[in-house]
Amino acid sequence: MGRGAFEHNYQSLRVPALSVPAYDLQPTRLALDWPTPTALSTVHLFCADNLRLARWLLQGQQRFRLIYLDPPFASGKRYVARVNGGPGVAAAVVPAYHDDRAFDDYLRWLEPRLVIARELLTDDGTLYVHLDWHAVHYVKVMLDRIFGRQRFLNEIIWCYHGPSAITSAFKRKHDTILVYTRSRNYYFNADAVRVPYDEATVRTFRSSRRAGFGKVPDLARGKVPEDWWYFPVVARLHRERVGYQTQKPEALLRRILLASSAPGDQVLDLFSGSGTTGVVAAKLERHATLCDIHPLAIEKTLLRLRRLDPLPAVALWRYRQDHNGAADQMATPLEGVHRSEEER
Ligand SMILES: C[S@@+](CC[C@H](N)C(=O)[O-])C[C@H]1O[C@@H](n2cnc3c(N)ncnc32)[C@H](O)[C@@H]1O
């Protein structure tokens, strides 16, 4: 496939009201030219600092059965996006979000967002926090304090492969997703995520009923996946790629949504980036509330949602206090955050 062939995905749906300075005292609904929806799903898409939005959602008594958070990882990097690509037209590379706070500042910035995420869960709800080796061990301890260690459900290792310049260590090719539940009565649909047993396992059990550890599995029903998952990263030739660095694969979100939400449920993503959670939610008939501080992320998300068939209903909101695109990304207000019982 030639270069221009995939660059048609590197576009965004421009919304002028997102690129002007704004000081919104309340979330402001923006006009959106959107055809009649044909899907059962509604997506509320907010351009906002997520702590501010989370407080507003909490005040409004909104609760979510599933919250997925894919924050910056404390990688020390600045990320870019590709825009204005088209058939045969090379895309331009523009700055997206930056992830270069000092490490302690990063932890102080993230903590209130995790605390409030717990408050926003339904009693049977589940939080997934997606990180990697940079900060995950620190955040695990933080989440244990916020939720209580007994509410830790899984540490999911998402493995992938790809090029790496490293020759002085093993290549760092996995992310870690920490999973916590609000209570012990959490929703988990094991049957929705079953996968076929490996061919070797099937062969072994077919050859002898005495194989394995003494229990013959239901080979036709498939198995609940282990806590390590392989899904390829979204690479250049993948159709889902929209030119937003750190875009997560739909397959990964699909498994998370199938396991921890049901059709008609409310799902929240406070670091929604290019909108993968919203796209998967719409495909699986869940309702999604998405938030990203960066106008470009919102515009990429709109374009992705616009291409879906059936088409979800979309409400676009702005709730900003800034003078330019991503200025309040660094804001770290700590006051007034609801603390969990374990933390008080
Ligand atoms: C790792 S990316 C998320 C990628 C996303 N999961 C996807 O599939 O495209 C992190 C996102 O968090 C956003 N972000 C950073 N600080 C934020 C804040 N205070 N409020 C809302 N979004 C924020 C960034 O703009 C960036 O798009």
Tab-separated table of C-alpha atoms and ligand atoms in Angstrom:
chain	number	residue	atom	x	y	z
A	1	MET	CA	0.000	0.000	0.000
A	2	GLY	CA	1.478	3.402	-0.979
A	3	ARG	CA	1.963	6.265	1.427
A	4	GLY	CA	-1.123	8.333	0.529
A	5	ALA	CA	-3.372	5.300	0.767
A	6	PHE	CA	-3.782	5.512	4.541
A	7	GLU	CA	-3.400	9.255	4.985
A	8	HIS	CA	-7.101	9.753	4.315
A	9	ASN	CA	-7.535	8.845	7.979
A	10	TYR	CA	-5.262	11.666	9.109
A	11	GLN	CA	-7.966	14.284	8.991
A	12	SER	CA	-10.096	15.910	11.646
A	13	LEU	CA	-13.541	17.436	11.747
A	14	ARG	CA	-12.802	21.115	12.362
A	15	VAL	CA	-14.849	22.879	15.036
A	16	PRO	CA	-13.912	26.594	15.152
A	17	ALA	CA	-15.485	27.042	18.616
A	18	LEU	CA	-12.815	24.722	20.020
A	19	SER	CA	-9.822	26.713	18.852
A	20	VAL	CA	-10.828	30.099	20.281
A	21	PRO	CA	-10.042	31.233	23.848
A	22	ALA	CA	-12.843	30.242	26.187
A	23	TYR	CA	-13.860	30.778	29.770
A	24	ASP	CA	-16.875	28.565	30.344
A	25	LEU	CA	-18.529	28.762	33.759
A	26	GLN	CA	-20.700	25.770	32.851
A	27	PRO	CA	-20.330	23.176	30.114
A	28	THR	CA	-21.436	24.857	26.898
A	29	ARG	CA	-23.061	22.741	24.238
A	30	LEU	CA	-21.626	23.506	20.807
A	31	ALA	CA	-23.581	23.375	17.590
A	32	LEU	CA	-22.733	20.343	15.507
A	33	ASP	CA	-23.913	19.504	12.047
A	34	TRP	CA	-24.723	15.841	12.632
A	35	PRO	CA	-26.985	13.570	10.568
A	36	THR	CA	-29.854	11.681	12.200
A	37	PRO	CA	-28.336	8.992	14.408
A	38	THR	CA	-29.030	5.381	13.544
A	39	ALA	CA	-27.303	3.701	16.500
A	40	LEU	CA	-28.632	3.121	20.009
A	41	SER	CA	-25.635	4.855	21.545
A	42	THR	CA	-25.124	8.476	22.612
A	43	VAL	CA	-21.668	9.984	23.022
A	44	HIS	CA	-21.141	13.121	25.118
A	45	LEU	CA	-17.828	14.597	24.058
A	46	PHE	CA	-16.273	17.259	26.301
A	47	CYS	CA	-13.300	19.495	25.575
A	48	ALA	CA	-12.285	20.237	29.164
A	49	ASP	CA	-9.806	19.714	31.916
A	50	ASN	CA	-10.952	16.367	33.217
A	51	LEU	CA	-10.744	17.177	36.935
A	52	ARG	CA	-13.052	20.115	36.477
A	53	LEU	CA	-15.425	18.051	34.376
A	54	ALA	CA	-15.315	15.138	36.826
A	55	ARG	CA	-16.398	17.446	39.644
A	56	TRP	CA	-19.283	18.693	37.550
A	57	LEU	CA	-20.356	15.127	36.708
A	58	LEU	CA	-20.161	14.182	40.367
A	59	GLN	CA	-22.265	17.163	41.395
A	60	GLY	CA	-24.826	16.155	38.799
A	61	GLN	CA	-25.015	12.674	40.377
A	62	GLN	CA	-23.765	11.014	37.196
A	63	ARG	CA	-22.348	7.540	37.728
A	64	PHE	CA	-20.609	5.107	35.389
A	65	ARG	CA	-20.384	1.337	35.408
A	66	LEU	CA	-17.053	1.424	33.617
A	67	ILE	CA	-14.336	4.062	33.675
A	68	TYR	CA	-11.261	3.678	31.476
A	69	LEU	CA	-8.378	6.094	32.064
A	70	ASP	CA	-5.397	6.264	29.713
A	71	PRO	CA	-3.503	9.248	31.111
A	72	PRO	CA	-0.081	10.453	30.025
A	73	PHE	CA	2.401	7.839	31.333
A	74	ALA	CA	5.078	10.170	32.775
A	75	SER	CA	7.137	9.312	29.718
A	76	GLY	CA	8.952	12.656	29.579
A	77	LYS	CA	7.893	13.047	25.934
A	78	ARG	CA	5.889	15.442	23.813
A	79	TYR	CA	3.481	13.853	21.380
A	80	VAL	CA	2.401	14.826	17.896
A	81	ALA	CA	-0.549	14.258	15.627
A	82	ARG	CA	-0.904	14.037	11.871
A	83	VAL	CA	-3.447	16.284	10.227
A	84	ASN	CA	-4.740	17.221	6.784
A	85	GLY	CA	-3.702	13.980	5.150
A	86	GLY	CA	-5.734	12.894	2.166
A	87	PRO	CA	-5.618	10.404	-0.673
A	88	GLY	CA	-2.134	10.912	-2.079
A	89	VAL	CA	-1.491	13.903	0.230
A	90	ALA	CA	1.146	13.664	2.958
A	91	ALA	CA	-0.142	14.787	6.355
A	92	ALA	CA	1.364	17.628	8.381
A	93	VAL	CA	2.812	16.817	11.793
A	94	VAL	CA	1.577	19.131	14.584
A	95	PRO	CA	2.081	19.138	18.363
A	96	ALA	CA	-0.548	17.209	20.341
A	97	TYR	CA	-0.215	16.791	24.100
A	98	HIS	CA	2.850	16.829	26.297
A	99	ASP	CA	3.842	14.440	29.033
A	100	ASP	CA	6.917	16.016	30.555
A	101	ARG	CA	6.020	17.062	34.082
A	102	ALA	CA	8.511	16.375	36.843
A	103	PHE	CA	7.685	12.943	38.254
A	104	ASP	CA	6.419	14.135	41.646
A	105	ASP	CA	4.274	16.770	39.951
A	106	TYR	CA	2.874	14.072	37.728
A	107	LEU	CA	1.819	11.938	40.685
A	108	ARG	CA	0.288	14.954	42.449
A	109	TRP	CA	-1.583	15.845	39.266
A	110	LEU	CA	-2.903	12.316	38.705
A	111	GLU	CA	-3.998	11.500	42.248
A	112	PRO	CA	-7.118	13.701	42.512
A	113	ARG	CA	-8.282	12.384	39.154
A	114	LEU	CA	-8.083	8.815	40.435
A	115	VAL	CA	-9.837	9.737	43.664
A	116	ILE	CA	-12.734	11.338	41.848
A	117	ALA	CA	-12.915	8.479	39.326
A	118	ARG	CA	-13.724	6.144	42.211
A	119	GLU	CA	-16.514	8.467	43.329
A	120	LEU	CA	-17.974	8.413	39.840
A	121	LEU	CA	-18.331	4.628	39.706
A	122	THR	CA	-21.652	2.891	40.278
A	123	ASP	CA	-21.656	0.503	43.237
A	124	ASP	CA	-20.976	-2.384	40.835
A	125	GLY	CA	-18.570	-0.345	38.673
A	126	THR	CA	-14.967	-0.975	37.591
A	127	LEU	CA	-12.029	1.343	36.929
A	128	TYR	CA	-9.287	0.500	34.418
A	129	VAL	CA	-6.113	2.637	34.615
A	130	HIS	CA	-3.742	2.202	31.678
A	131	LEU	CA	-0.033	2.935	32.320
A	132	ASP	CA	3.412	1.546	31.661
A	133	TRP	CA	6.700	0.987	33.484
A	134	HIS	CA	7.306	4.703	34.077
A	135	ALA	CA	4.702	5.165	36.812
A	136	VAL	CA	2.582	2.056	37.202
A	137	HIS	CA	4.163	0.853	40.456
A	138	TYR	CA	3.676	4.213	42.129
A	139	VAL	CA	0.109	4.445	40.886
A	140	LYS	CA	-0.631	0.908	42.094
A	141	VAL	CA	0.199	1.982	45.634
A	142	MET	CA	-1.883	5.137	45.182
A	143	LEU	CA	-4.879	3.141	43.936
A	144	ASP	CA	-4.542	0.670	46.799
A	145	ARG	CA	-4.902	3.624	49.166
A	146	ILE	CA	-7.850	5.074	47.256
A	147	PHE	CA	-9.824	1.858	46.747
A	148	GLY	CA	-8.417	-0.406	49.454
A	149	ARG	CA	-6.157	-3.318	48.457
A	150	GLN	CA	-9.072	-5.738	48.597
A	151	ARG	CA	-10.708	-3.948	45.658
A	152	PHE	CA	-7.767	-4.681	43.310
A	153	LEU	CA	-9.136	-6.998	40.638
A	154	ASN	CA	-6.469	-7.455	37.977
A	155	GLU	CA	-3.180	-6.336	36.621
A	156	ILE	CA	-3.577	-6.741	32.880
A	157	ILE	CA	-0.439	-6.915	30.806
A	158	TRP	CA	-1.047	-5.744	27.272
A	159	CYS	CA	1.796	-7.077	25.103
A	160	TYR	CA	2.661	-5.927	21.632
A	161	HIS	CA	5.689	-5.795	19.401
A	162	GLY	CA	7.343	-3.194	17.238
A	163	PRO	CA	10.656	-1.567	16.452
A	164	SER	CA	12.876	-0.362	19.284
A	165	ALA	CA	16.366	1.092	19.309
A	166	ILE	CA	17.190	-0.533	22.673
A	167	THR	CA	20.204	-2.842	22.721
A	168	SER	CA	21.266	-2.451	26.351
A	169	ALA	CA	18.089	-3.917	27.892
A	170	PHE	CA	15.110	-6.014	26.864
A	171	LYS	CA	12.713	-4.131	24.616
A	172	ARG	CA	9.929	-2.516	26.612
A	173	LYS	CA	6.894	-3.866	24.838
A	174	HIS	CA	4.022	-4.076	27.268
A	175	ASP	CA	1.659	-1.725	29.059
A	176	THR	CA	-0.002	-2.429	32.386
A	177	ILE	CA	-3.675	-1.845	33.071
A	178	LEU	CA	-4.650	-1.749	36.751
A	179	VAL	CA	-8.225	-2.758	37.481
A	180	TYR	CA	-10.152	-1.839	40.633
A	181	THR	CA	-13.782	-2.312	41.567
A	182	ARG	CA	-15.938	-0.020	43.637
A	183	SER	CA	-17.325	-2.896	45.728
A	184	ARG	CA	-17.119	-6.653	45.945
A	185	ASN	CA	-20.398	-6.884	43.976
A	186	TYR	CA	-18.976	-5.751	40.682
A	187	TYR	CA	-20.226	-6.502	37.178
A	188	PHE	CA	-18.069	-8.904	35.141
A	189	ASN	CA	-19.368	-10.727	32.074
A	190	ALA	CA	-16.959	-13.632	31.612
A	191	ASP	CA	-19.029	-15.187	28.818
A	192	ALA	CA	-18.788	-12.027	26.717
A	193	VAL	CA	-14.995	-12.269	26.509
A	194	ARG	CA	-14.381	-15.986	26.135
A	195	VAL	CA	-11.778	-16.964	23.545
A	196	PRO	CA	-11.078	-20.333	21.901
A	197	TYR	CA	-8.572	-22.630	23.605
A	198	ASP	CA	-5.232	-22.904	21.775
A	199	GLU	CA	-5.093	-25.618	19.173
A	200	ALA	CA	-2.423	-27.445	21.192
A	201	THR	CA	-4.680	-27.541	24.279
A	202	VAL	CA	-7.624	-28.804	22.236
A	203	ARG	CA	-5.429	-31.520	20.680
A	204	THR	CA	-4.100	-32.568	24.071
A	205	PHE	CA	-7.524	-32.943	25.648
A	206	ARG	CA	-8.922	-34.728	22.606
A	207	SER	CA	-6.023	-37.212	22.781
A	208	SER	CA	-6.546	-38.096	26.452
A	209	ARG	CA	-9.145	-37.249	29.092
A	210	ARG	CA	-6.373	-37.526	31.668
A	211	ALA	CA	-4.495	-34.509	30.261
A	212	GLY	CA	-4.002	-31.298	32.199
A	213	PHE	CA	-4.578	-30.919	35.914
A	214	GLY	CA	-7.463	-33.349	36.274
A	215	LYS	CA	-10.304	-31.148	35.060
A	216	VAL	CA	-11.507	-31.381	31.461
A	217	PRO	CA	-12.420	-27.904	30.198
A	218	ASP	CA	-15.482	-27.161	28.113
A	219	LEU	CA	-13.560	-26.907	24.860
A	220	ALA	CA	-16.511	-25.698	22.790
A	221	ARG	CA	-17.366	-22.844	25.176
A	222	GLY	CA	-13.827	-21.416	25.138
A	223	LYS	CA	-11.925	-19.923	28.044
A	224	VAL	CA	-11.892	-16.662	29.965
A	225	PRO	CA	-8.709	-14.891	28.811
A	226	GLU	CA	-5.651	-14.806	31.038
A	227	ASP	CA	-4.529	-11.444	32.442
A	228	TRP	CA	-1.937	-11.004	29.692
A	229	TRP	CA	-3.277	-9.951	26.306
A	230	TYR	CA	-1.675	-9.663	22.925
A	231	PHE	CA	-3.135	-7.091	20.556
A	232	PRO	CA	-1.047	-5.348	17.893
A	233	VAL	CA	-0.485	-1.617	18.387
A	234	VAL	CA	-2.258	0.635	15.896
A	235	ALA	CA	0.357	0.740	13.138
A	236	ARG	CA	0.603	2.751	9.933
A	237	LEU	CA	-1.287	0.346	7.744
A	238	HIS	CA	-4.176	-0.235	10.143
A	239	ARG	CA	-7.403	1.306	8.929
A	240	GLU	CA	-8.380	2.444	12.424
A	241	ARG	CA	-5.293	4.650	12.733
A	242	VAL	CA	-6.190	8.352	12.791
A	243	GLY	CA	-2.804	9.990	13.249
A	244	TYR	CA	-2.966	10.576	17.005
A	245	GLN	CA	0.093	9.210	18.775
A	246	THR	CA	-0.718	6.836	21.666
A	247	GLN	CA	-4.010	5.838	20.031
A	248	LYS	CA	-5.064	2.515	21.581
A	249	PRO	CA	-6.383	-0.424	19.541
A	250	GLU	CA	-10.124	-0.923	19.381
A	251	ALA	CA	-9.627	-4.632	20.143
A	252	LEU	CA	-8.192	-3.762	23.556
A	253	LEU	CA	-11.110	-1.499	24.488
A	254	ARG	CA	-13.578	-3.992	23.085
A	255	ARG	CA	-12.472	-6.647	25.547
A	256	ILE	CA	-12.604	-4.188	28.445
A	257	LEU	CA	-16.070	-2.931	27.532
A	258	LEU	CA	-17.450	-6.412	26.917
A	259	ALA	CA	-16.193	-7.639	30.299
A	260	SER	CA	-17.183	-4.707	32.482
A	261	SER	CA	-20.262	-3.129	30.902
A	262	ALA	CA	-23.529	-4.168	29.265
A	263	PRO	CA	-25.456	-2.651	26.344
A	264	GLY	CA	-27.123	0.583	27.474
A	265	ASP	CA	-24.546	1.202	30.242
A	266	GLN	CA	-22.738	4.485	30.804
A	267	VAL	CA	-18.980	4.384	30.159
A	268	LEU	CA	-16.551	7.204	31.000
A	269	ASP	CA	-13.128	8.021	29.545
A	270	LEU	CA	-11.498	11.140	31.018
A	271	PHE	CA	-8.375	11.010	28.795
A	272	SER	CA	-10.113	10.095	25.590
A	273	GLY	CA	-7.470	11.176	23.031
A	274	SER	CA	-8.569	10.109	19.563
A	275	GLY	CA	-11.776	8.639	21.004
A	276	THR	CA	-11.169	4.887	20.895
A	277	THR	CA	-13.433	4.276	23.909
A	278	GLY	CA	-16.266	6.236	22.299
A	279	VAL	CA	-15.953	4.389	18.999
A	280	VAL	CA	-16.017	0.987	20.697
A	281	ALA	CA	-18.844	2.030	23.029
A	282	ALA	CA	-20.945	3.103	20.053
A	283	LYS	CA	-20.248	-0.168	18.243
A	284	LEU	CA	-21.259	-2.145	21.349
A	285	GLU	CA	-24.366	-0.037	22.106
A	286	ARG	CA	-23.015	1.544	25.288
A	287	HIS	CA	-23.320	5.277	26.021
A	288	ALA	CA	-20.032	7.107	26.401
A	289	THR	CA	-18.889	10.297	28.101
A	290	LEU	CA	-15.495	11.327	26.761
A	291	CYS	CA	-13.218	14.142	27.840
A	292	ASP	CA	-9.984	15.491	26.441
A	293	ILE	CA	-8.346	18.823	27.005
A	294	HIS	CA	-6.890	19.043	23.532
A	295	PRO	CA	-9.135	20.401	20.727
A	296	LEU	CA	-7.302	18.267	18.192
A	297	ALA	CA	-8.166	15.102	20.115
A	298	ILE	CA	-11.831	16.137	20.128
A	299	GLU	CA	-11.763	16.819	16.398
A	300	LYS	CA	-10.148	13.459	15.648
A	301	THR	CA	-12.793	11.778	17.791
A	302	LEU	CA	-15.611	13.550	15.958
A	303	LEU	CA	-14.308	12.379	12.618
A	304	ARG	CA	-14.050	8.790	13.861
A	305	LEU	CA	-17.575	8.868	15.266
A	306	ARG	CA	-18.897	10.472	12.086
A	307	ARG	CA	-17.629	7.541	10.035
A	308	LEU	CA	-19.497	4.937	12.074
A	309	ASP	CA	-22.425	3.063	10.628
A	310	PRO	CA	-24.773	2.854	12.461
A	311	LEU	CA	-24.151	6.438	13.527
A	312	PRO	CA	-24.304	7.310	17.250
A	313	ALA	CA	-25.929	10.480	18.588
A	314	VAL	CA	-23.218	12.952	19.593
A	315	ALA	CA	-23.388	15.963	21.907
A	316	LEU	CA	-20.323	18.202	21.796
A	317	TRP	CA	-19.465	20.283	24.857
A	318	ARG	CA	-16.811	22.817	25.777
A	319	TYR	CA	-15.918	23.481	29.392
A	320	ARG	CA	-12.648	25.346	29.253
A	321	GLN	CA	-10.897	28.033	31.202
A	322	ASP	CA	-7.980	29.042	29.096
A	323	HIS	CA	-6.601	31.348	26.528
A	324	ASN	CA	-5.324	28.896	23.989
A	325	GLY	CA	-5.642	25.260	22.962
A	326	ALA	CA	-3.932	23.162	25.591
A	327	ALA	CA	-2.820	25.737	28.149
A	328	ASP	CA	-4.721	24.345	31.124
A	329	GLN	CA	-3.347	20.856	30.554
A	330	MET	CA	-0.793	21.726	33.213
A	331	ALA	CA	-3.354	22.989	35.728
A	332	THR	CA	-3.313	20.869	38.860
A	333	PRO	CA	-6.061	22.077	41.190
A	334	LEU	CA	-6.089	19.848	44.263
A	335	GLU	CA	-8.646	21.591	46.442
A	336	GLY	CA	-12.194	20.390	46.941
A	337	VAL	CA	-11.641	16.859	45.692
A	338	HIS	CA	-13.729	14.167	47.316
A	339	ARG	CA	-11.525	11.703	49.163
A	340	SER	CA	-12.481	8.078	49.602
A	341	GLU	CA	-13.102	6.587	53.049
A	342	GLU	CA	-9.751	4.775	52.947
A	343	GLU	CA	-7.889	8.032	52.395
A	344	ARG	CA	-9.524	10.228	54.989
B	1	LIG	C1	-2.522	8.551	26.226
B	1	LIG	S1	-3.552	9.760	25.495
B	1	LIG	C2	-5.096	8.919	25.358
B	1	LIG	C3	-5.170	8.101	24.089
B	1	LIG	C4	-6.537	7.460	23.842
B	1	LIG	N1	-6.776	6.376	24.755
B	1	LIG	C5	-6.667	6.997	22.406
B	1	LIG	O1	-6.948	5.801	22.175
B	1	LIG	O2	-6.469	7.813	21.506
B	1	LIG	C6	-3.791	10.870	26.846
B	1	LIG	C7	-4.735	12.016	26.532
B	1	LIG	O3	-4.971	12.725	27.751
B	1	LIG	C8	-5.232	14.071	27.405
B	1	LIG	N2	-5.102	14.896	28.633
B	1	LIG	C9	-3.975	15.229	29.288
B	1	LIG	N3	-4.260	15.987	30.370
B	1	LIG	C10	-5.615	16.120	30.395
B	1	LIG	C11	-6.523	16.780	31.262
B	1	LIG	N4	-6.095	17.470	32.339
B	1	LIG	N5	-7.843	16.724	30.992
B	1	LIG	C12	-8.294	16.038	29.900
B	1	LIG	N6	-7.477	15.389	29.036
B	1	LIG	C13	-6.158	15.422	29.284
B	1	LIG	C14	-4.223	14.379	26.316
B	1	LIG	O4	-4.612	15.502	25.525
B	1	LIG	C15	-4.212	13.051	25.545
B	1	LIG	O5	-5.077	13.123	24.427
